[in-house]
Amino acid sequence: MVRAMHWLVIALSLVAGMHSAWAADIPVKEGESIQAAVNRAAPGDVVLIHPGEYRESVYVDKDNITLRGVVVDGEWPVLEGEGKRNDAILYSGNNFTVEWLTIKHFKGNAIMGQAGNNYTIRYNRVIDTGVYGIFPQFGKNGLIEYNVLSGIEDAAIYVGMCDNVVVRHNEVFDNVAGIEIENTRHAIVENNYAHNNTAGLLVFITPGLPIKTTYDVILRNNFVVNNNTENFGAPGSIVAKVPKGIGVVIMAADEVVVEGNIISGNQTAGIVITDLAFVTDIASDPDSEPNPDRIEILDNLMFDNGADPVADVKAAMMTQFKRRGPDILANFGSAQEPDNCILNKEQYVTFGLKKWSKCERTSTADIETYLLADGAPPREIENDEDRTLRLYQGICAGCHAYNMRMIGPPTVAIQALYHNNAKGIADYIAEPHKVRPDYPPMPGQGHLSEEIRQKVAEFMLNVKK
Amino acid sequence: MEKRYSARALRRLAVALCLLWLPLPATVHAAGAEFSLKDYCPAGFQLNGEGCYLQSLYASYDSLQDSGVGGLKTGLPELRQGFSPRQIDLGRLLFFDPVLSGDHSMSCASCHDPNKGFSDGRALSVGSKGQLAKRSAPSLWNVGFLKRLFWDARASSLEEQMLGPLYDSHEMANTPEQLLTDLRASSAYRELFAQAFNGDSSIQLDQVYTAIAAFESSLISLNSRYDLYAHGYHEALNEAEIEGMNIFRSFVARCAECHTPPLFSHQQIAVIGTPEPNNRPLDPGVAAVTGDASQRGGFKVPSLRNIALTAPYMHSGRFATLREAAEFYTGGRGHAVPPGEKLSLHWHIWEPKLTGEELDRLVDFMGALTDESFMPQIPASVPSGLAPVVGVQ
């Protein structure tokens, strides 16, 4: 019994200890710096940003960090770019969460990720930032939900070169592009409200990028309404070439399912399916497959689309003796081929769908999510021992093999020289001097902190093979 | 240790004496020195079976779709590796040996000088008989990671690439026949090729190419201060450099959208419209290779590793400093495109309106990409008996 109590105490203290080790809250108040808090944060920590205005950009190059706004009495924390700061939030760490922030007036993006996996971006308001609102890039497994974004001159939510993404319950309006899925696989875009953009939802392959494919994308249960805003994209940008008045654009992407959406009031067309010829004046990329293949349009509610189409579509209308533009337009080329399918085609005004076949499935309800149940596997195990090992193998072992001459003398010879004197090694490598006439000089490692040099030195003295 | 040193000194003396006797232009001569090839891998590599494989901290990361592009902790693209230590070392000797050129005056290291970041410090390289090459010599650091070679991406392997300089009348101006005859005339090379290629001393062209490719692939630069930051040692960069890094990867400057880590190139073709120096006509770049007009002025995005060492910059060497190269991107979309030319400029070339300070920080950051810790040894002598050639003579 006493023994059991004893264990309980240890167990409890372990839990408590772990808790404080991996979930400290770091409060930031107006007048303080969010970045300073991030710099102090350890993996697992939550930076709590209190209401007020913050005139800074924040970057997060650590894993498991949460930036969480604290909203009090309707007062939000606001990141203010004043039209001169680049991006509001830049992250590269895994398991990053950002939520409850208002972001305004940045030159670049509001929230931008470069290679962080398992990201969560939610409950944010993004107003009139420059290029993209939310832009994760090169990330696996991400959730983007309950964000409201407006006034963005490119895509409000732009998922670029990612895998396994769910974008849901967001409102995007008054942007050039509402939600864009580009060179990305296994994505679900559902329950969003995309209105009053130049175009609502876009699923693209853009040529010239290092990851070439887009496939397995589901667009379902979204409101895609009245996307008729004049295109105000920056000259030269890809979205600047998108005609106004389109609900959904599918360009070159494969295996896109469109289901259960309400698509109405888009004056050029409800849905456009096209190959890469849609964007002109762009360098060709032979490694990008240009054709949209195996597109499935299941049941959608569509009306009042094509009321006042742009000139090109109007011309196509004339040739078909139609009085209004299409709900669904398959552009010339492979978009018109029978590998694409649709349900209840006769309900809609369609151009170019003559050869389309009838879809076999009627619903994607069996697919609940594309998020990974266990997340993307961590890129590395973060503990000191492991880091020292990798530092030794990645840097020192490049020149020091255990028992033979490489660029530097064998590790056994160094162990014999230094015995227990790790400090001696740590000092030597900070500023190596010439010892052996028949070896090249060793490059200095003074950029490693003293602590790391000491650890690596200890490691070297204990290498056994 | 003493003994080895004096043997080495003697060998040097023998080589020196030998060289003194050489008539000019130098003919191939069996060097008095004995050469033997290293049986251990170059810096950064470990022997695994017969071949050398890179040891890098980057091996602990993956990358989306195995693309080798991403952010800080992102795996590398695939490297040409697995060459034997002896093949790599033979390649090193060949690389510095002027016997590879038609008149025995130039080596690969003439234009890819290790002391100049494996470039030559010139806007346009100087080839055989003082002729100007059409473009600037790129660095060869990390070249083993590249899927496409040359500014215009016209070669898809190192072996295919080197046929260019070897046999181009503007560069080394050799012929395959002469190259083989010269190498086979050297008993030292016959012996070394036998060591590198399972006892085969016949010397074949593909063995020459393999050895040089093996050496090129061993030129690894991935231990810069930036890399330490990427691996989590954030104190490795100072404040100005971190600021520069954030500008570099921002969506305003957008440098990282094309010069994407970890190699600082995503290896795609981009039309960005850099200017040619004084009135030279526009270099059509990739379009001249593919015939595709939309690729006019397109070039492979170059890696920026060790970029501080390889001025001047761009395919034409038009910019003398990194500051000028960075400033190009804020000059306005298409500002340097000659009148009458219509180029399909890349969408990331826009009007970022970078301030002077931001440009300075970009330069600071690019300076943190320097790492020469795995510098190979420049041989004191080469098997042909000619003097090794490094840099422009």
mmCIF file with all atom_site columns, N, CA and C in Angstrom, chain A residues 40-81:
data_model
loop_
_atom_site.group_PDB
_atom_site.id
_atom_site.type_symbol
_atom_site.label_atom_id
_atom_site.label_alt_id
_atom_site.label_comp_id
_atom_site.label_asym_id
_atom_site.label_entity_id
_atom_site.label_seq_id
_atom_site.pdbx_PDB_ins_code
_atom_site.Cartn_x
_atom_site.Cartn_y
_atom_site.Cartn_z
_atom_site.occupancy
_atom_site.B_iso_or_equiv
_atom_site.pdbx_formal_charge
_atom_site.auth_seq_id
_atom_site.auth_comp_id
_atom_site.auth_asym_id
_atom_site.auth_atom_id
_atom_site.pdbx_PDB_model_num
ATOM 1   N N  . ARG A 1 40 ? 11.762  32.739 -26.696 1.00 0.00 ? 40 ARG A N  1
ATOM 2   C CA . ARG A 1 40 ? 11.878  32.099 -25.386 1.00 0.00 ? 40 ARG A CA 1
ATOM 3   C C  . ARG A 1 40 ? 11.189  30.743 -25.346 1.00 0.00 ? 40 ARG A C  1
ATOM 4   N N  . ALA A 1 41 ? 10.241  30.548 -26.246 1.00 0.00 ? 41 ALA A N  1
ATOM 5   C CA . ALA A 1 41 ? 9.372   29.372 -26.147 1.00 0.00 ? 41 ALA A CA 1
ATOM 6   C C  . ALA A 1 41 ? 10.141  28.085 -26.437 1.00 0.00 ? 41 ALA A C  1
ATOM 7   N N  . ALA A 1 42 ? 9.736   27.029 -25.749 1.00 0.00 ? 42 ALA A N  1
ATOM 8   C CA . ALA A 1 42 ? 10.264  25.693 -26.028 1.00 0.00 ? 42 ALA A CA 1
ATOM 9   C C  . ALA A 1 42 ? 9.151   24.901 -26.700 1.00 0.00 ? 42 ALA A C  1
ATOM 10  N N  . PRO A 1 43 ? 9.520   23.843 -27.419 1.00 0.00 ? 43 PRO A N  1
ATOM 11  C CA . PRO A 1 43 ? 8.489   23.035 -28.067 1.00 0.00 ? 43 PRO A CA 1
ATOM 12  C C  . PRO A 1 43 ? 7.390   22.658 -27.070 1.00 0.00 ? 43 PRO A C  1
ATOM 13  N N  . GLY A 1 44 ? 6.145   22.849 -27.461 1.00 0.00 ? 44 GLY A N  1
ATOM 14  C CA . GLY A 1 44 ? 5.022   22.570 -26.578 1.00 0.00 ? 44 GLY A CA 1
ATOM 15  C C  . GLY A 1 44 ? 4.414   23.821 -25.983 1.00 0.00 ? 44 GLY A C  1
ATOM 16  N N  . ASP A 1 45 ? 5.135   24.903 -26.015 1.00 0.00 ? 45 ASP A N  1
ATOM 17  C CA . ASP A 1 45 ? 4.644   26.125 -25.374 1.00 0.00 ? 45 ASP A CA 1
ATOM 18  C C  . ASP A 1 45 ? 3.563   26.818 -26.205 1.00 0.00 ? 45 ASP A C  1
ATOM 19  N N  . VAL A 1 46 ? 2.736   27.567 -25.489 1.00 0.00 ? 46 VAL A N  1
ATOM 20  C CA . VAL A 1 46 ? 1.692   28.351 -26.131 1.00 0.00 ? 46 VAL A CA 1
ATOM 21  C C  . VAL A 1 46 ? 1.974   29.826 -25.875 1.00 0.00 ? 46 VAL A C  1
ATOM 22  N N  . VAL A 1 47 ? 2.093   30.595 -26.929 1.00 0.00 ? 47 VAL A N  1
ATOM 23  C CA . VAL A 1 47 ? 2.269   32.036 -26.778 1.00 0.00 ? 47 VAL A CA 1
ATOM 24  C C  . VAL A 1 47 ? 0.882   32.659 -26.806 1.00 0.00 ? 47 VAL A C  1
ATOM 25  N N  . LEU A 1 48 ? 0.506   33.280 -25.707 1.00 0.00 ? 48 LEU A N  1
ATOM 26  C CA . LEU A 1 48 ? -0.842  33.851 -25.572 1.00 0.00 ? 48 LEU A CA 1
ATOM 27  C C  . LEU A 1 48 ? -0.783  35.341 -25.856 1.00 0.00 ? 48 LEU A C  1
ATOM 28  N N  . ILE A 1 49 ? -1.404  35.743 -26.930 1.00 0.00 ? 49 ILE A N  1
ATOM 29  C CA . ILE A 1 49 ? -1.282  37.126 -27.365 1.00 0.00 ? 49 ILE A CA 1
ATOM 30  C C  . ILE A 1 49 ? -2.541  37.887 -26.971 1.00 0.00 ? 49 ILE A C  1
ATOM 31  N N  . HIS A 1 50 ? -2.377  38.819 -26.084 1.00 0.00 ? 50 HIS A N  1
ATOM 32  C CA . HIS A 1 50 ? -3.528  39.541 -25.534 1.00 0.00 ? 50 HIS A CA 1
ATOM 33  C C  . HIS A 1 50 ? -3.979  40.646 -26.473 1.00 0.00 ? 50 HIS A C  1
ATOM 34  N N  . PRO A 1 51 ? -5.176  41.157 -26.291 1.00 0.00 ? 51 PRO A N  1
ATOM 35  C CA . PRO A 1 51 ? -5.702  42.171 -27.209 1.00 0.00 ? 51 PRO A CA 1
ATOM 36  C C  . PRO A 1 51 ? -4.766  43.369 -27.293 1.00 0.00 ? 51 PRO A C  1
ATOM 37  N N  . GLY A 1 52 ? -4.770  44.014 -28.454 1.00 0.00 ? 52 GLY A N  1
ATOM 38  C CA . GLY A 1 52 ? -3.891  45.163 -28.651 1.00 0.00 ? 52 GLY A CA 1
ATOM 39  C C  . GLY A 1 52 ? -3.306  45.094 -30.044 1.00 0.00 ? 52 GLY A C  1
ATOM 40  N N  . GLU A 1 53 ? -2.516  46.105 -30.363 1.00 0.00 ? 53 GLU A N  1
ATOM 41  C CA . GLU A 1 53 ? -1.938  46.151 -31.700 1.00 0.00 ? 53 GLU A CA 1
ATOM 42  C C  . GLU A 1 53 ? -0.458  45.784 -31.637 1.00 0.00 ? 53 GLU A C  1
ATOM 43  N N  . TYR A 1 54 ? -0.030  44.928 -32.536 1.00 0.00 ? 54 TYR A N  1
ATOM 44  C CA . TYR A 1 54 ? 1.361   44.464 -32.571 1.00 0.00 ? 54 TYR A CA 1
ATOM 45  C C  . TYR A 1 54 ? 1.924   44.794 -33.939 1.00 0.00 ? 54 TYR A C  1
ATOM 46  N N  . ARG A 1 55 ? 2.939   45.674 -33.959 1.00 0.00 ? 55 ARG A N  1
ATOM 47  C CA . ARG A 1 55 ? 3.511   46.085 -35.240 1.00 0.00 ? 55 ARG A CA 1
ATOM 48  C C  . ARG A 1 55 ? 4.803   45.309 -35.463 1.00 0.00 ? 55 ARG A C  1
ATOM 49  N N  . GLU A 1 56 ? 4.668   44.061 -35.864 1.00 0.00 ? 56 GLU A N  1
ATOM 50  C CA . GLU A 1 56 ? 5.861   43.244 -36.091 1.00 0.00 ? 56 GLU A CA 1
ATOM 51  C C  . GLU A 1 56 ? 5.529   42.067 -36.991 1.00 0.00 ? 56 GLU A C  1
ATOM 52  N N  . SER A 1 57 ? 6.592   41.443 -37.507 1.00 0.00 ? 57 SER A N  1
ATOM 53  C CA . SER A 1 57 ? 6.488   40.165 -38.201 1.00 0.00 ? 57 SER A CA 1
ATOM 54  C C  . SER A 1 57 ? 7.018   39.109 -37.252 1.00 0.00 ? 57 SER A C  1
ATOM 55  N N  . VAL A 1 58 ? 6.451   37.914 -37.332 1.00 0.00 ? 58 VAL A N  1
ATOM 56  C CA . VAL A 1 58 ? 6.848   36.860 -36.397 1.00 0.00 ? 58 VAL A CA 1
ATOM 57  C C  . VAL A 1 58 ? 7.281   35.636 -37.188 1.00 0.00 ? 58 VAL A C  1
ATOM 58  N N  . TYR A 1 59 ? 8.429   35.049 -36.834 1.00 0.00 ? 59 TYR A N  1
ATOM 59  C CA . TYR A 1 59 ? 8.843   33.803 -37.493 1.00 0.00 ? 59 TYR A CA 1
ATOM 60  C C  . TYR A 1 59 ? 9.030   32.723 -36.439 1.00 0.00 ? 59 TYR A C  1
ATOM 61  N N  . VAL A 1 60 ? 8.680   31.503 -36.820 1.00 0.00 ? 60 VAL A N  1
ATOM 62  C CA . VAL A 1 60 ? 8.709   30.387 -35.877 1.00 0.00 ? 60 VAL A CA 1
ATOM 63  C C  . VAL A 1 60 ? 9.459   29.221 -36.520 1.00 0.00 ? 60 VAL A C  1
ATOM 64  N N  . ASP A 1 61 ? 10.693  29.017 -36.108 1.00 0.00 ? 61 ASP A N  1
ATOM 65  C CA . ASP A 1 61 ? 11.494  27.918 -36.648 1.00 0.00 ? 61 ASP A CA 1
ATOM 66  C C  . ASP A 1 61 ? 11.694  26.821 -35.614 1.00 0.00 ? 61 ASP A C  1
ATOM 67  N N  . LYS A 1 62 ? 10.678  26.588 -34.820 1.00 0.00 ? 62 LYS A N  1
ATOM 68  C CA . LYS A 1 62 ? 10.731  25.528 -33.810 1.00 0.00 ? 62 LYS A CA 1
ATOM 69  C C  . LYS A 1 62 ? 9.511   24.646 -33.990 1.00 0.00 ? 62 LYS A C  1
ATOM 70  N N  . ASP A 1 63 ? 9.572   23.445 -33.445 1.00 0.00 ? 63 ASP A N  1
ATOM 71  C CA . ASP A 1 63 ? 8.429   22.547 -33.517 1.00 0.00 ? 63 ASP A CA 1
ATOM 72  C C  . ASP A 1 63 ? 7.467   22.801 -32.364 1.00 0.00 ? 63 ASP A C  1
ATOM 73  N N  . ASN A 1 64 ? 6.206   22.372 -32.558 1.00 0.00 ? 64 ASN A N  1
ATOM 74  C CA . ASN A 1 64 ? 5.213   22.363 -31.481 1.00 0.00 ? 64 ASN A CA 1
ATOM 75  C C  . ASN A 1 64 ? 5.020   23.703 -30.795 1.00 0.00 ? 64 ASN A C  1
ATOM 76  N N  . ILE A 1 65 ? 4.854   24.735 -31.569 1.00 0.00 ? 65 ILE A N  1
ATOM 77  C CA . ILE A 1 65 ? 4.582   26.050 -30.990 1.00 0.00 ? 65 ILE A CA 1
ATOM 78  C C  . ILE A 1 65 ? 3.154   26.450 -31.367 1.00 0.00 ? 65 ILE A C  1
ATOM 79  N N  . THR A 1 66 ? 2.437   27.021 -30.416 1.00 0.00 ? 66 THR A N  1
ATOM 80  C CA . THR A 1 66 ? 1.108   27.561 -30.698 1.00 0.00 ? 66 THR A CA 1
ATOM 81  C C  . THR A 1 66 ? 1.126   29.065 -30.468 1.00 0.00 ? 66 THR A C  1
ATOM 82  N N  . LEU A 1 67 ? 0.633   29.811 -31.443 1.00 0.00 ? 67 LEU A N  1
ATOM 83  C CA . LEU A 1 67 ? 0.382   31.239 -31.238 1.00 0.00 ? 67 LEU A CA 1
ATOM 84  C C  . LEU A 1 67 ? -1.125  31.378 -31.077 1.00 0.00 ? 67 LEU A C  1
ATOM 85  N N  . ARG A 1 68 ? -1.553  31.798 -29.924 1.00 0.00 ? 68 ARG A N  1
ATOM 86  C CA . ARG A 1 68 ? -2.996  31.877 -29.669 1.00 0.00 ? 68 ARG A CA 1
ATOM 87  C C  . ARG A 1 68 ? -3.394  33.269 -29.215 1.00 0.00 ? 68 ARG A C  1
ATOM 88  N N  . GLY A 1 69 ? -4.270  33.890 -29.992 1.00 0.00 ? 69 GLY A N  1
ATOM 89  C CA . GLY A 1 69 ? -4.785  35.178 -29.573 1.00 0.00 ? 69 GLY A CA 1
ATOM 90  C C  . GLY A 1 69 ? -5.768  35.008 -28.424 1.00 0.00 ? 69 GLY A C  1
ATOM 91  N N  . VAL A 1 70 ? -5.824  36.016 -27.590 1.00 0.00 ? 70 VAL A N  1
ATOM 92  C CA . VAL A 1 70 ? -6.793  36.013 -26.501 1.00 0.00 ? 70 VAL A CA 1
ATOM 93  C C  . VAL A 1 70 ? -7.796  37.115 -26.822 1.00 0.00 ? 70 VAL A C  1
ATOM 94  N N  . VAL A 1 71 ? -9.042  36.750 -27.029 1.00 0.00 ? 71 VAL A N  1
ATOM 95  C CA . VAL A 1 71 ? -10.049 37.748 -27.366 1.00 0.00 ? 71 VAL A CA 1
ATOM 96  C C  . VAL A 1 71 ? -10.839 38.065 -26.111 1.00 0.00 ? 71 VAL A C  1
ATOM 97  N N  . VAL A 1 72 ? -10.872 39.344 -25.732 1.00 0.00 ? 72 VAL A N  1
ATOM 98  C CA . VAL A 1 72 ? -11.558 39.740 -24.501 1.00 0.00 ? 72 VAL A CA 1
ATOM 99  C C  . VAL A 1 72 ? -12.606 40.792 -24.832 1.00 0.00 ? 72 VAL A C  1
ATOM 100 N N  . ASP A 1 73 ? -13.846 40.497 -24.498 1.00 0.00 ? 73 ASP A N  1
ATOM 101 C CA . ASP A 1 73 ? -14.898 41.497 -24.710 1.00 0.00 ? 73 ASP A CA 1
ATOM 102 C C  . ASP A 1 73 ? -14.935 41.958 -26.156 1.00 0.00 ? 73 ASP A C  1
ATOM 103 N N  . GLY A 1 74 ? -14.692 41.057 -27.074 1.00 0.00 ? 74 GLY A N  1
ATOM 104 C CA . GLY A 1 74 ? -14.705 41.429 -28.482 1.00 0.00 ? 74 GLY A CA 1
ATOM 105 C C  . GLY A 1 74 ? -13.448 42.135 -28.960 1.00 0.00 ? 74 GLY A C  1
ATOM 106 N N  . GLU A 1 75 ? -12.510 42.349 -28.080 1.00 0.00 ? 75 GLU A N  1
ATOM 107 C CA . GLU A 1 75 ? -11.242 42.981 -28.499 1.00 0.00 ? 75 GLU A CA 1
ATOM 108 C C  . GLU A 1 75 ? -10.255 41.890 -28.887 1.00 0.00 ? 75 GLU A C  1
ATOM 109 N N  . TRP A 1 76 ? -9.703  42.022 -30.109 1.00 0.00 ? 76 TRP A N  1
ATOM 110 C CA . TRP A 1 76 ? -8.768  41.014 -30.622 1.00 0.00 ? 76 TRP A CA 1
ATOM 111 C C  . TRP A 1 76 ? -7.338  41.545 -30.582 1.00 0.00 ? 76 TRP A C  1
ATOM 112 N N  . PRO A 1 77 ? -6.391  40.661 -30.541 1.00 0.00 ? 77 PRO A N  1
ATOM 113 C CA . PRO A 1 77 ? -5.017  41.071 -30.843 1.00 0.00 ? 77 PRO A CA 1
ATOM 114 C C  . PRO A 1 77 ? -4.900  41.285 -32.348 1.00 0.00 ? 77 PRO A C  1
ATOM 115 N N  . VAL A 1 78 ? -4.255  42.385 -32.753 1.00 0.00 ? 78 VAL A N  1
ATOM 116 C CA . VAL A 1 78 ? -4.147  42.722 -34.177 1.00 0.00 ? 78 VAL A CA 1
ATOM 117 C C  . VAL A 1 78 ? -2.675  42.806 -34.569 1.00 0.00 ? 78 VAL A C  1
ATOM 118 N N  . LEU A 1 79 ? -2.285  42.051 -35.591 1.00 0.00 ? 79 LEU A N  1
ATOM 119 C CA . LEU A 1 79 ? -0.956  42.246 -36.180 1.00 0.00 ? 79 LEU A CA 1
ATOM 120 C C  . LEU A 1 79 ? -1.116  43.248 -37.305 1.00 0.00 ? 79 LEU A C  1
ATOM 121 N N  . GLU A 1 80 ? -0.415  44.372 -37.194 1.00 0.00 ? 80 GLU A N  1
ATOM 122 C CA . GLU A 1 80 ? -0.605  45.479 -38.141 1.00 0.00 ? 80 GLU A CA 1
ATOM 123 C C  . GLU A 1 80 ? 0.669   45.622 -38.983 1.00 0.00 ? 80 GLU A C  1
ATOM 124 N N  . GLY A 1 81 ? 0.542   45.464 -40.303 1.00 0.00 ? 81 GLY A N  1
ATOM 125 C CA . GLY A 1 81 ? 1.716   45.543 -41.189 1.00 0.00 ? 81 GLY A CA 1
ATOM 126 C C  . GLY A 1 81 ? 1.978   46.939 -41.714 1.00 0.00 ? 81 GLY A C  1
#
